[in-house]
Tab-separated table of C-alpha atoms and ligand atoms in Angstrom:
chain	number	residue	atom	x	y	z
V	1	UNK	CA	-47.083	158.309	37.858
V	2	UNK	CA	-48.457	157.453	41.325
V	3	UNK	CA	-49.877	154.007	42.250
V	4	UNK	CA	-52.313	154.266	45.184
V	5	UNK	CA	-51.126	150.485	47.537
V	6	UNK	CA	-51.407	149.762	50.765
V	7	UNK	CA	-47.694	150.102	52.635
V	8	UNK	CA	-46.791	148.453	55.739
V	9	UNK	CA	-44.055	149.440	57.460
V	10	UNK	CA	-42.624	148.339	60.996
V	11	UNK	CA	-41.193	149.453	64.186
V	12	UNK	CA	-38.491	146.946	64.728
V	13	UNK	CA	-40.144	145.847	67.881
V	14	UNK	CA	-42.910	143.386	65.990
V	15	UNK	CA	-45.135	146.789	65.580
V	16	UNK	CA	-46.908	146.892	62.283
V	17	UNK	CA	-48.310	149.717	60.693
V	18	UNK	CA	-50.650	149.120	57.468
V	19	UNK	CA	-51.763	153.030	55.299
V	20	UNK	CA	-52.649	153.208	51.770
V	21	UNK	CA	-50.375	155.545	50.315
V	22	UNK	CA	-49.400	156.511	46.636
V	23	UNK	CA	-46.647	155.949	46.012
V	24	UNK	CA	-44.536	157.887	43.295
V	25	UNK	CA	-42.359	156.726	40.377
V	26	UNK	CA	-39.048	157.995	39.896
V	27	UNK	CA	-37.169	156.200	37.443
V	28	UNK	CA	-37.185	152.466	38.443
V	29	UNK	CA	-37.586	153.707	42.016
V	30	UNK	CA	-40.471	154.774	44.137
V	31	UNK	CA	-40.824	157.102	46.117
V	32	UNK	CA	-42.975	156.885	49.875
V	33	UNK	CA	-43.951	161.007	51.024
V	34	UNK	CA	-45.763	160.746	54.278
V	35	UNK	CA	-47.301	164.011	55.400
V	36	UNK	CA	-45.936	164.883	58.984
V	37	UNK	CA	-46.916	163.609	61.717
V	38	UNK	CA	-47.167	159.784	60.048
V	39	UNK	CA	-47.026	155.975	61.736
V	40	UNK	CA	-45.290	155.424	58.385
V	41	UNK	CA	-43.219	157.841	58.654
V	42	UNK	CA	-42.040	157.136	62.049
V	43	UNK	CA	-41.641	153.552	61.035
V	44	UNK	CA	-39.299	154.094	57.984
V	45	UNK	CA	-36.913	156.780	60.123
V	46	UNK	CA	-36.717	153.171	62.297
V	47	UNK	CA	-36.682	150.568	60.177
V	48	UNK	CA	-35.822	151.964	56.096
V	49	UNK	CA	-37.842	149.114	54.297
V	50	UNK	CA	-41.844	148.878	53.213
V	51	UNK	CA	-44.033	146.261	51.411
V	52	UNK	CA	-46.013	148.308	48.692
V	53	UNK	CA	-48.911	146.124	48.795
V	54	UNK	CA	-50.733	146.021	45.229
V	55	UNK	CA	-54.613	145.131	46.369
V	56	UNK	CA	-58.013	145.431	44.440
V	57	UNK	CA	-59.833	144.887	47.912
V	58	UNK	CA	-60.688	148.702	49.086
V	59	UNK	CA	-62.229	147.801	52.224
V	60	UNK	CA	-58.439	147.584	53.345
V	61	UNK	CA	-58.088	151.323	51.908
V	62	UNK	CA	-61.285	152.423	53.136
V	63	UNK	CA	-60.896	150.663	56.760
V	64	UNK	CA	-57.559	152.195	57.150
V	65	UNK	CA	-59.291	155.387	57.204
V	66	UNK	CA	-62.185	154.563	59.544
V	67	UNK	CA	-60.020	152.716	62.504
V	68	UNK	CA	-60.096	149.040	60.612
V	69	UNK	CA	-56.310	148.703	60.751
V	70	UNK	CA	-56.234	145.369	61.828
V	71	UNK	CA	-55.951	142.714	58.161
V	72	UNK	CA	-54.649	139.557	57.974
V	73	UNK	CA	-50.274	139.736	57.193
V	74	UNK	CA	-47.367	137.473	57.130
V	75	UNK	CA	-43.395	138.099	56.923
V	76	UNK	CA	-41.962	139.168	53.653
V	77	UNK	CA	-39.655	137.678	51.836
V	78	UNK	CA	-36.030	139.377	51.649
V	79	UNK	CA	-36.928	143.044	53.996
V	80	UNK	CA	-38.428	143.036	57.639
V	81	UNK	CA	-41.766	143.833	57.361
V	82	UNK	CA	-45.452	142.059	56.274
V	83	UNK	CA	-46.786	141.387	53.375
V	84	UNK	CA	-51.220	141.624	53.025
V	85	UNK	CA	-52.631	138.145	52.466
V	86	UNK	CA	-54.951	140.207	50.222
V	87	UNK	CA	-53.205	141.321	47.895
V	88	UNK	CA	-52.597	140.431	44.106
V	89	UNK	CA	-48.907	141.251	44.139
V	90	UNK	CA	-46.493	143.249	46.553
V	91	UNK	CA	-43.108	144.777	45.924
V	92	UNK	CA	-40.486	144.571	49.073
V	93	UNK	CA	-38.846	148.044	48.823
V	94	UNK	CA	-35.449	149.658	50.861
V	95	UNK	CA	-35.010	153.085	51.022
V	96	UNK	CA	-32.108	154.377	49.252
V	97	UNK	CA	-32.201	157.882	49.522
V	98	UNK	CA	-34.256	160.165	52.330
V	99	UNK	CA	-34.896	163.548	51.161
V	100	UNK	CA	-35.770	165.916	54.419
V	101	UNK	CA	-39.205	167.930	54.170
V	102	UNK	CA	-41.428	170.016	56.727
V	103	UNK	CA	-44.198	168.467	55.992
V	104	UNK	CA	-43.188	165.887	53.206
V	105	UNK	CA	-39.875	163.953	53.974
V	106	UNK	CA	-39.740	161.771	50.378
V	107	UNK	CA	-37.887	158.075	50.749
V	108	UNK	CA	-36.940	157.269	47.365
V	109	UNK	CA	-37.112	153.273	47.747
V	110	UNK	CA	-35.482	150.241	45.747
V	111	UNK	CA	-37.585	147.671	44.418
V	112	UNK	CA	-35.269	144.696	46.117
V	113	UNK	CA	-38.064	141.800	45.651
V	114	UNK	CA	-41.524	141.203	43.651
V	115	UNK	CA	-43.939	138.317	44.117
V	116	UNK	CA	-47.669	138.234	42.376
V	117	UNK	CA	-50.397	136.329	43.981
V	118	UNK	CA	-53.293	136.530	42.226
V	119	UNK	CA	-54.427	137.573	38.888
V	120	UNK	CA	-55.659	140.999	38.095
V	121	UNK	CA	-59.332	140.745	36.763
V	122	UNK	CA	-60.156	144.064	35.586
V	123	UNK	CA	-61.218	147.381	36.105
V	124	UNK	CA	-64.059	148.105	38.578
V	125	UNK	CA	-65.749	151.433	38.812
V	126	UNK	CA	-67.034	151.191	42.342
V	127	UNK	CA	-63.640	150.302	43.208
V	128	UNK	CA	-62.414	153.199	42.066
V	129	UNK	CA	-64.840	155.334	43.362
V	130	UNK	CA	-64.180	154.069	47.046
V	131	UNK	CA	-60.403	154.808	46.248
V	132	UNK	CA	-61.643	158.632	45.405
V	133	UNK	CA	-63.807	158.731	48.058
V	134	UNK	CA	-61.094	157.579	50.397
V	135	UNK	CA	-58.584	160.078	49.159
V	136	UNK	CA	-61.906	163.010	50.335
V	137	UNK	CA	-62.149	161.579	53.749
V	138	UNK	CA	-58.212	161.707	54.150
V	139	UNK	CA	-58.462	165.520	53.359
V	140	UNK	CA	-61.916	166.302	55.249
V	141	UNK	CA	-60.032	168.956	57.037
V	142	UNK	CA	-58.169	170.759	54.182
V	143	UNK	CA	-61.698	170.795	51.473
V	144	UNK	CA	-64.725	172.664	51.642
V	145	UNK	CA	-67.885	170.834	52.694
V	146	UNK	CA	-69.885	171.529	49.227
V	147	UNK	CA	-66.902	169.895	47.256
V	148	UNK	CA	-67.082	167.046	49.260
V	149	UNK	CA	-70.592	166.654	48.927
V	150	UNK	CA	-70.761	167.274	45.179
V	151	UNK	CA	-68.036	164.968	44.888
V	152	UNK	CA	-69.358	162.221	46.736
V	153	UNK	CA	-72.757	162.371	44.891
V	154	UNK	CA	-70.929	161.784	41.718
V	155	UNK	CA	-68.821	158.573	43.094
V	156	UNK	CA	-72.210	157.218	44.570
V	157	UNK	CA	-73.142	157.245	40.986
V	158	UNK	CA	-70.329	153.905	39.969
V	159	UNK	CA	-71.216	152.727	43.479
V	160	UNK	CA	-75.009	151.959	42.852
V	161	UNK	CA	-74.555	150.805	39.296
V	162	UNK	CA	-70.913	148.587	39.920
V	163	UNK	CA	-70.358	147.854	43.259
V	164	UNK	CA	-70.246	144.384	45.273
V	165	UNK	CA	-70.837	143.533	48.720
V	166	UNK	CA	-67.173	144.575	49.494
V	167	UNK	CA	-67.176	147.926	47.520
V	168	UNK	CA	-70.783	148.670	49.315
V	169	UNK	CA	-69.431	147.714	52.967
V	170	UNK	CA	-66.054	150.180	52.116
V	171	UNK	CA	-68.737	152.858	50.936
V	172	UNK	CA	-70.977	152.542	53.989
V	173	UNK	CA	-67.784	152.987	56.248
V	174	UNK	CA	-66.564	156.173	54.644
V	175	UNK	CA	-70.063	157.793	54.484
V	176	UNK	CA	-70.453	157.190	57.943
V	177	UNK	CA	-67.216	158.482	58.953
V	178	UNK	CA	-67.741	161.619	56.552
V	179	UNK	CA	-71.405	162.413	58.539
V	180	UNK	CA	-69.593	161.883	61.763
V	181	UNK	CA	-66.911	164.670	60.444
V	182	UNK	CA	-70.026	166.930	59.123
V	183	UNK	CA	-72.185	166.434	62.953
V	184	UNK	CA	-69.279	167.699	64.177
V	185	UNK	CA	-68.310	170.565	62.297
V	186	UNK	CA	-72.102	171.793	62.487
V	187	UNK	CA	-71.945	172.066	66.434
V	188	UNK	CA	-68.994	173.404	66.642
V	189	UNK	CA	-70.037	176.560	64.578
V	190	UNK	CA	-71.625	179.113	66.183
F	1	FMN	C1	-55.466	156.309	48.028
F	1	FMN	C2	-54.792	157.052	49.159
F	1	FMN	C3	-53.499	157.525	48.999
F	1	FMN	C4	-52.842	158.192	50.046
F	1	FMN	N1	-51.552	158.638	49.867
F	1	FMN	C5	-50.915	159.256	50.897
F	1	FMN	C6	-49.566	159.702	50.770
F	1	FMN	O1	-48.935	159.562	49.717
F	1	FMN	N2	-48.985	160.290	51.847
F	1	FMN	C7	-49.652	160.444	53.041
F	1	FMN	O2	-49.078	160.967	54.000
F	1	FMN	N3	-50.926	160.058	53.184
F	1	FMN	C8	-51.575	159.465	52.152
F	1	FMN	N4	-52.883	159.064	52.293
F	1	FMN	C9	-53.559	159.279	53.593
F	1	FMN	C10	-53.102	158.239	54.582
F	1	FMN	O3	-53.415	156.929	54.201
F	1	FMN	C11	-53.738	158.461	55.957
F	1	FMN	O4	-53.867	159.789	56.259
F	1	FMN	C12	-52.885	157.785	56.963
F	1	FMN	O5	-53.527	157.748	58.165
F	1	FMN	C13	-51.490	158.421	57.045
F	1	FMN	O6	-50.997	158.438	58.319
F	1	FMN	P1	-50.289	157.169	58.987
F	1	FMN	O7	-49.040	156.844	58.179
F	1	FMN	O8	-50.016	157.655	60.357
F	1	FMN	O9	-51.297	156.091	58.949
F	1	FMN	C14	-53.538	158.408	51.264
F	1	FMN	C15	-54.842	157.942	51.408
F	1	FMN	C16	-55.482	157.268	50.372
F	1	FMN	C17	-56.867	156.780	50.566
């Protein structure tokens, strides 16, 4: 089972680094895999703790993804690190374990504090959409432009019948960077 958070990590030199990333269960672990070459990555080979930040506000995932890295933190608890003032709950983790990948090093991580914040009101289908469309953007270089497209005409689908102000900003910021990715690829072909 993978839950898709928001993990900050840090360089040990008051650097902060904020990415959503799923992260995986393994027993009453969970496990961070940050494709090389990774902030996050880098940060946990420094500093072997991360905040899995549990959030329902996805213009943190989709402004991670279109240069808006900069959201409101404070220190956790028991690790070094920061925890999202946004979020509904977080989960301080240490790594426990690294297992050594070419392009998918896995931290298995111990849950070593919890704290909830907020409560959870519900499912949200342009949230979810945004979280899909996110995951697209991520990969714009690995999937082929009609997928996307057909893909992304489906989401829009939750987004104009569900969405709020926040889930419409989030969508507006990963269209745009998606056309940015698309004028690009068109000049560069012959
Ligand atoms: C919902 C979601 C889940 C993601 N999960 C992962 C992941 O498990 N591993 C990863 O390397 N990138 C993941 N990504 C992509 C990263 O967030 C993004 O590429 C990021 O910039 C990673 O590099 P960084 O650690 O240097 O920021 C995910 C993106 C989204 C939207």
């Amino acid at each position: 089972m993978i839950r898709e958070t928001i993990v900050t990590t840090t360089d040990g030199q008051g650097g902060v680094h904020i990415a959503p990333i799923g992260i995986i269960q393994e027993g009453d672990d969970w496990v961070i895999a940050p494709f090389k070459p990774s902030g996050t990555l880098d940060n946990l080979r420094r500093v072997p703790h991360a905040i899995a930040n549990y959030t329902d506000d996805v213009e943190i995932f989709a402004g991670c993804l279109t240069g808006r890295r900069d959201w409101p933190v404070r220190p956790a608890a028991k690790v070094p690190g920061v925890v999202l003032e946004q979020c509904l709950a977080h989960a301080e983790l240490s790594v426990v374990e690294v297992r050594e990948d070419e392009q998918r090093p896995r931290f298995r991580c111990r849950v070593v504090h919890e704290e909830n914040h907020r409560p959870f009101r519900g499912f949200n289908r342009a949230q979810a959409a945004v979280i899909e469309a996110a995951i697209l953007i991520s990969r714009l270089h690995m999937l082929p432009r009609d997928r996307i497209e057909r893909e992304i005409a489906y989401l829009q689908i939750a987004i104009d019948k569900t969405a709020g102000p926040k889930e419409r900003r989030a969508w507006g910021w990963l269209l745009a960077k998606l056309a940015e990715h698309q004028a690009a690829v068109t000049e560069a072909e012959p």
